[in-house]
């Protein structure tokens, strides 16, 4: 049972990361005021891109 759950985790994580990356890249403070709390949205987007690539590689390892 846990193996099935763990096999879904990397693909779910990739989906969430890609949504967050798109949100940080294509929107700014004028669209969503609470984005002002993030100091460097472009740098965080780059970091999340690396995390998504790592999660994708982990997903290939699980499959």
PDB file of N, CA and C in Angstrom:
ATOM      1  N   UNK A   1       0.821  -1.195   0.000  1.00  0.00           N
ATOM      2  CA  UNK A   1       0.000   0.000   0.000  1.00  0.00           C
ATOM      3  C   UNK A   1       0.870   1.266   0.000  1.00  0.00           C
ATOM      4  N   UNK A   2       1.896   1.308   0.846  1.00  0.00           N
ATOM      5  CA  UNK A   2       2.746   2.491   0.913  1.00  0.00           C
ATOM      6  C   UNK A   2       3.545   2.683  -0.364  1.00  0.00           C
ATOM      7  N   UNK A   3       3.879   1.578  -1.013  1.00  0.00           N
ATOM      8  CA  UNK A   3       4.628   1.688  -2.265  1.00  0.00           C
ATOM      9  C   UNK A   3       3.790   2.406  -3.321  1.00  0.00           C
ATOM     10  N   UNK A   4       2.498   2.108  -3.363  1.00  0.00           N
ATOM     11  CA  UNK A   4       1.620   2.784  -4.326  1.00  0.00           C
ATOM     12  C   UNK A   4       1.546   4.279  -4.044  1.00  0.00           C
ATOM     13  N   UNK A   5       1.448   4.627  -2.760  1.00  0.00           N
ATOM     14  CA  UNK A   5       1.397   6.041  -2.392  1.00  0.00           C
ATOM     15  C   UNK A   5       2.703   6.737  -2.751  1.00  0.00           C
ATOM     16  N   UNK A   6       3.821   6.105  -2.441  1.00  0.00           N
ATOM     17  CA  UNK A   6       5.119   6.718  -2.713  1.00  0.00           C
ATOM     18  C   UNK A   6       5.393   6.845  -4.206  1.00  0.00           C
ATOM     19  N   UNK A   7       4.809   5.965  -4.998  1.00  0.00           N
ATOM     20  CA  UNK A   7       5.013   6.086  -6.443  1.00  0.00           C
ATOM     21  C   UNK A   7       4.247   7.274  -7.022  1.00  0.00           C
ATOM     22  N   UNK A   8       3.187   7.714  -6.361  1.00  0.00           N
ATOM     23  CA  UNK A   8       2.438   8.892  -6.818  1.00  0.00           C
ATOM     24  C   UNK A   8       3.080  10.202  -6.373  1.00  0.00           C
ATOM     25  N   UNK A   9       3.886  10.136  -5.340  1.00  0.00           N
ATOM     26  CA  UNK A   9       4.445  11.351  -4.752  1.00  0.00           C
ATOM     27  C   UNK A   9       5.315  12.164  -5.715  1.00  0.00           C
ATOM     28  N   UNK A  10       6.274  11.572  -6.444  1.00  0.00           N
ATOM     29  CA  UNK A  10       7.091  12.411  -7.343  1.00  0.00           C
ATOM     30  C   UNK A  10       6.293  13.089  -8.455  1.00  0.00           C
ATOM     31  N   UNK A  11       5.342  12.387  -9.044  1.00  0.00           N
ATOM     32  CA  UNK A  11       4.566  13.013 -10.124  1.00  0.00           C
ATOM     33  C   UNK A  11       3.657  14.113  -9.584  1.00  0.00           C
ATOM     34  N   UNK A  12       3.110  13.916  -8.396  1.00  0.00           N
ATOM     35  CA  UNK A  12       2.297  14.959  -7.774  1.00  0.00           C
ATOM     36  C   UNK A  12       3.157  16.172  -7.440  1.00  0.00           C
ATOM     37  N   UNK A  13       4.342  15.911  -6.933  1.00  0.00           N
ATOM     38  CA  UNK A  13       5.257  16.998  -6.603  1.00  0.00           C
ATOM     39  C   UNK A  13       5.649  17.783  -7.853  1.00  0.00           C
ATOM     40  N   UNK A  14       5.889  17.097  -8.946  1.00  0.00           N
ATOM     41  CA  UNK A  14       6.226  17.769 -10.206  1.00  0.00           C
ATOM     42  C   UNK A  14       5.076  18.666 -10.650  1.00  0.00           C
ATOM     43  N   UNK A  15       3.856  18.178 -10.540  1.00  0.00           N
ATOM     44  CA  UNK A  15       2.691  18.972 -10.935  1.00  0.00           C
ATOM     45  C   UNK A  15       2.582  20.245 -10.103  1.00  0.00           C
ATOM     46  N   UNK A  16       2.721  20.116  -8.799  1.00  0.00           N
ATOM     47  CA  UNK A  16       2.632  21.281  -7.911  1.00  0.00           C
ATOM     48  C   UNK A  16       3.770  22.260  -8.203  1.00  0.00           C
ATOM     49  N   UNK A  17       4.962  21.743  -8.422  1.00  0.00           N
ATOM     50  CA  UNK A  17       6.094  22.621  -8.715  1.00  0.00           C
ATOM     51  C   UNK A  17       5.917  23.371 -10.028  1.00  0.00           C
ATOM     52  N   UNK A  18       5.427  22.697 -11.048  1.00  0.00           N
ATOM     53  CA  UNK A  18       5.227  23.358 -12.350  1.00  0.00           C
ATOM     54  C   UNK A  18       4.171  24.455 -12.244  1.00  0.00           C
ATOM     55  N   UNK A  19       3.107  24.204 -11.502  1.00  0.00           N
ATOM     56  CA  UNK A  19       2.078  25.232 -11.295  1.00  0.00           C
ATOM     57  C   UNK A  19       2.674  26.433 -10.566  1.00  0.00           C
ATOM     58  N   UNK A  20       3.479  26.177  -9.536  1.00  0.00           N
ATOM     59  CA  UNK A  20       4.094  27.264  -8.774  1.00  0.00           C
ATOM     60  C   UNK A  20       5.092  28.040  -9.626  1.00  0.00           C
ATOM     61  N   UNK A  21       5.864  27.328 -10.443  1.00  0.00           N
ATOM     62  CA  UNK A  21       6.829  27.992 -11.329  1.00  0.00           C
ATOM     63  C   UNK A  21       6.107  28.928 -12.298  1.00  0.00           C
ATOM     64  N   UNK A  22       5.043  28.441 -12.904  1.00  0.00           N
ATOM     65  CA  UNK A  22       4.281  29.274 -13.844  1.00  0.00           C
ATOM     66  C   UNK A  22       3.686  30.485 -13.133  1.00  0.00           C
ATOM     67  N   UNK A  23       3.197  30.269 -11.920  1.00  0.00           N
ATOM     68  CA  UNK A  23       2.617  31.365 -11.148  1.00  0.00           C
ATOM     69  C   UNK A  23       3.663  32.442 -10.870  1.00  0.00           C
ATOM     70  N   UNK A  24       4.861  32.030 -10.475  1.00  0.00           N
ATOM     71  CA  UNK A  24       5.909  33.005 -10.157  1.00  0.00           C
ATOM     72  C   UNK A  24       6.462  33.697 -11.400  1.00  0.00           C
ATOM     73  N   UNK A  25       6.481  33.010 -12.528  1.00  0.00           N
ATOM     74  CA  UNK A  25       7.067  33.593 -13.747  1.00  0.00           C
ATOM     75  C   UNK A  25       6.129  34.560 -14.455  1.00  0.00           C
ATOM     76  N   UNK A  26       4.850  34.240 -14.487  1.00  0.00           N
ATOM     77  CA  UNK A  26       3.940  34.984 -15.362  1.00  0.00           C
ATOM     78  C   UNK A  26       3.051  35.999 -14.646  1.00  0.00           C
ATOM     79  N   UNK A  27       3.090  36.040 -13.321  1.00  0.00           N
ATOM     80  CA  UNK A  27       2.288  37.015 -12.586  1.00  0.00           C
ATOM     81  C   UNK A  27       3.199  37.876 -11.737  1.00  0.00           C
ATOM     82  N   UNK A  28       2.718  39.076 -11.406  1.00  0.00           N
ATOM     83  CA  UNK A  28       3.498  39.949 -10.548  1.00  0.00           C
ATOM     84  C   UNK A  28       2.588  40.588  -9.511  1.00  0.00           C
ATOM     85  N   UNK A  29       3.115  41.598  -8.822  1.00  0.00           N
ATOM     86  CA  UNK A  29       2.381  42.222  -7.730  1.00  0.00           C
ATOM     87  C   UNK A  29       1.099  42.896  -8.178  1.00  0.00           C
ATOM     88  N   UNK A  30       1.050  43.359  -9.402  1.00  0.00           N
ATOM     89  CA  UNK A  30      -0.169  44.025  -9.854  1.00  0.00           C
ATOM     90  C   UNK A  30      -1.317  43.029  -9.996  1.00  0.00           C
ATOM     91  N   UNK A  31      -0.995  41.768 -10.297  1.00  0.00           N
ATOM     92  CA  UNK A  31      -2.030  40.743 -10.412  1.00  0.00           C
ATOM     93  C   UNK A  31      -2.412  40.168  -9.051  1.00  0.00           C
ATOM     94  N   UNK A  32      -1.411  39.886  -8.228  1.00  0.00           N
ATOM     95  CA  UNK A  32      -1.632  39.293  -6.907  1.00  0.00           C
ATOM     96  C   UNK A  32      -0.767  40.038  -5.894  1.00  0.00           C
ATOM     97  N   UNK A  33      -1.380  40.865  -5.053  1.00  0.00           N
ATOM     98  CA  UNK A  33      -0.605  41.699  -4.129  1.00  0.00           C
ATOM     99  C   UNK A  33       0.275  40.907  -3.161  1.00  0.00           C
ATOM    100  N   UNK A  34      -0.124  39.697  -2.794  1.00  0.00           N
ATOM    101  CA  UNK A  34       0.677  38.944  -1.828  1.00  0.00           C
ATOM    102  C   UNK A  34       1.980  38.409  -2.426  1.00  0.00           C
ATOM    103  N   UNK A  35       2.172  38.573  -3.730  1.00  0.00           N
ATOM    104  CA  UNK A  35       3.469  38.227  -4.318  1.00  0.00           C
ATOM    105  C   UNK A  35       4.551  39.217  -3.890  1.00  0.00           C
ATOM    106  N   UNK A  36       4.148  40.334  -3.312  1.00  0.00           N
ATOM    107  CA  UNK A  36       5.111  41.293  -2.787  1.00  0.00           C
ATOM    108  C   UNK A  36       5.876  40.763  -1.593  1.00  0.00           C
ATOM    109  N   UNK A  37       5.356  39.726  -0.945  1.00  0.00           N
ATOM    110  CA  UNK A  37       6.039  39.132   0.202  1.00  0.00           C
ATOM    111  C   UNK A  37       7.228  38.273  -0.220  1.00  0.00           C
ATOM    112  N   UNK A  38       7.265  37.865  -1.479  1.00  0.00           N
ATOM    113  CA  UNK A  38       8.377  37.064  -1.985  1.00  0.00           C
ATOM    114  C   UNK A  38       9.450  38.026  -2.479  1.00  0.00           C
ATOM    115  N   UNK A  39      10.636  37.928  -1.900  1.00  0.00           N
ATOM    116  CA  UNK A  39      11.693  38.901  -2.188  1.00  0.00           C
ATOM    117  C   UNK A  39      12.147  38.857  -3.648  1.00  0.00           C
ATOM    118  N   UNK A  40      12.490  37.701  -4.146  1.00  0.00           N
ATOM    119  CA  UNK A  40      12.992  37.548  -5.516  1.00  0.00           C
ATOM    120  C   UNK A  40      12.216  36.439  -6.222  1.00  0.00           C
ATOM    121  N   UNK A  41      11.072  36.762  -6.826  1.00  0.00           N
ATOM    122  CA  UNK A  41      10.267  35.710  -7.453  1.00  0.00           C
ATOM    123  C   UNK A  41      10.991  34.964  -8.568  1.00  0.00           C
ATOM    124  N   UNK A  42      11.834  35.649  -9.347  1.00  0.00           N
ATOM    125  CA  UNK A  42      12.539  34.992 -10.453  1.00  0.00           C
ATOM    126  C   UNK A  42      13.552  33.971  -9.924  1.00  0.00           C
ATOM    127  N   UNK A  43      14.243  34.313  -8.856  1.00  0.00           N
ATOM    128  CA  UNK A  43      15.207  33.371  -8.269  1.00  0.00           C
ATOM    129  C   UNK A  43      14.481  32.169  -7.687  1.00  0.00           C
ATOM    130  N   UNK A  44      13.359  32.404  -7.008  1.00  0.00           N
ATOM    131  CA  UNK A  44      12.585  31.279  -6.474  1.00  0.00           C
ATOM    132  C   UNK A  44      12.032  30.417  -7.594  1.00  0.00           C
ATOM    133  N   UNK A  45      11.658  31.029  -8.688  1.00  0.00           N
ATOM    134  CA  UNK A  45      11.179  30.264  -9.835  1.00  0.00           C
ATOM    135  C   UNK A  45      12.291  29.377 -10.395  1.00  0.00           C
ATOM    136  N   UNK A  46      13.503  29.908 -10.461  1.00  0.00           N
ATOM    137  CA  UNK A  46      14.639  29.109 -10.927  1.00  0.00           C
ATOM    138  C   UNK A  46      14.930  27.955  -9.975  1.00  0.00           C
ATOM    139  N   UNK A  47      14.866  28.208  -8.684  1.00  0.00           N
ATOM    140  CA  UNK A  47      15.095  27.142  -7.700  1.00  0.00           C
ATOM    141  C   UNK A  47      14.034  26.055  -7.812  1.00  0.00           C
ATOM    142  N   UNK A  48      12.794  26.466  -7.993  1.00  0.00           N
ATOM    143  CA  UNK A  48      11.719  25.482  -8.133  1.00  0.00           C
ATOM    144  C   UNK A  48      11.836  24.709  -9.440  1.00  0.00           C
ATOM    145  N   UNK A  49      12.402  25.343 -10.474  1.00  0.00           N
ATOM    146  CA  UNK A  49      12.643  24.627 -11.728  1.00  0.00           C
ATOM    147  C   UNK A  49      13.646  23.499 -11.509  1.00  0.00           C
ATOM    148  N   UNK A  50      14.696  23.779 -10.772  1.00  0.00           N
ATOM    149  CA  UNK A  50      15.680  22.737 -10.449  1.00  0.00           C
ATOM    150  C   UNK A  50      15.024  21.637  -9.618  1.00  0.00           C
ATOM    151  N   UNK A  51      14.189  22.014  -8.658  1.00  0.00           N
ATOM    152  CA  UNK A  51      13.492  21.014  -7.844  1.00  0.00           C
ATOM    153  C   UNK A  51      12.560  20.157  -8.698  1.00  0.00           C
ATOM    154  N   UNK A  52      11.909  20.760  -9.681  1.00  0.00           N
ATOM    155  CA  UNK A  52      11.023  19.997 -10.567  1.00  0.00           C
ATOM    156  C   UNK A  52      11.816  19.018 -11.424  1.00  0.00           C
ATOM    157  N   UNK A  53      12.992  19.434 -11.874  1.00  0.00           N
ATOM    158  CA  UNK A  53      13.838  18.523 -12.654  1.00  0.00           C
ATOM    159  C   UNK A  53      14.288  17.351 -11.793  1.00  0.00           C
ATOM    160  N   UNK A  54      14.676  17.621 -10.555  1.00  0.00           N
ATOM    161  CA  UNK A  54      15.085  16.547  -9.640  1.00  0.00           C
ATOM    162  C   UNK A  54      13.915  15.610  -9.359  1.00  0.00           C
ATOM    163  N   UNK A  55      12.724  16.164  -9.151  1.00  0.00           N
ATOM    164  CA  UNK A  55      11.549  15.323  -8.903  1.00  0.00           C
ATOM    165  C   UNK A  55      11.195  14.492 -10.130  1.00  0.00           C
ATOM    166  N   UNK A  56      11.405  15.042 -11.314  1.00  0.00           N
ATOM    167  CA  UNK A  56      11.153  14.276 -12.541  1.00  0.00           C
ATOM    168  C   UNK A  56      12.128  13.111 -12.666  1.00  0.00           C
ATOM    169  N   UNK A  57      13.389  13.351 -12.362  1.00  0.00           N
ATOM    170  CA  UNK A  57      14.381  12.272 -12.390  1.00  0.00           C
ATOM    171  C   UNK A  57      14.032  11.210 -11.350  1.00  0.00           C
ATOM    172  N   UNK A  58      13.581  11.642 -10.169  1.00  0.00           N
ATOM    173  CA  UNK A  58      13.154  10.681  -9.144  1.00  0.00           C
ATOM    174  C   UNK A  58      11.940   9.897  -9.616  1.00  0.00           C
ATOM    175  N   UNK A  59      11.051  10.553 -10.341  1.00  0.00           N
ATOM    176  CA  UNK A  59       9.873   9.875 -10.876  1.00  0.00           C
ATOM    177  C   UNK A  59      10.278   8.803 -11.879  1.00  0.00           C
ATOM    178  N   UNK A  60      11.268   9.091 -12.711  1.00  0.00           N
ATOM    179  CA  UNK A  60      11.757   8.076 -13.647  1.00  0.00           C
ATOM    180  C   UNK A  60      12.382   6.906 -12.899  1.00  0.00           C
ATOM    181  N   UNK A  61      13.027   7.195 -11.777  1.00  0.00           N
ATOM    182  CA  UNK A  61      13.632   6.131 -10.977  1.00  0.00           C
ATOM    183  C   UNK A  61      12.597   5.234 -10.331  1.00  0.00           C
ATOM    184  N   UNK A  62      11.448   5.806  -9.938  1.00  0.00           N
ATOM    185  CA  UNK A  62      10.379   5.023  -9.309  1.00  0.00           C
ATOM    186  C   UNK A  62       9.698   4.147 -10.342  1.00  0.00           C
ATOM    187  N   UNK A  63       9.511   4.678 -11.533  1.00  0.00           N
ATOM    188  CA  UNK A  63       8.843   3.904 -12.574  1.00  0.00           C
ATOM    189  C   UNK A  63       9.824   2.934 -13.149  1.00  0.00           C
TER     190      UNK A  63
END
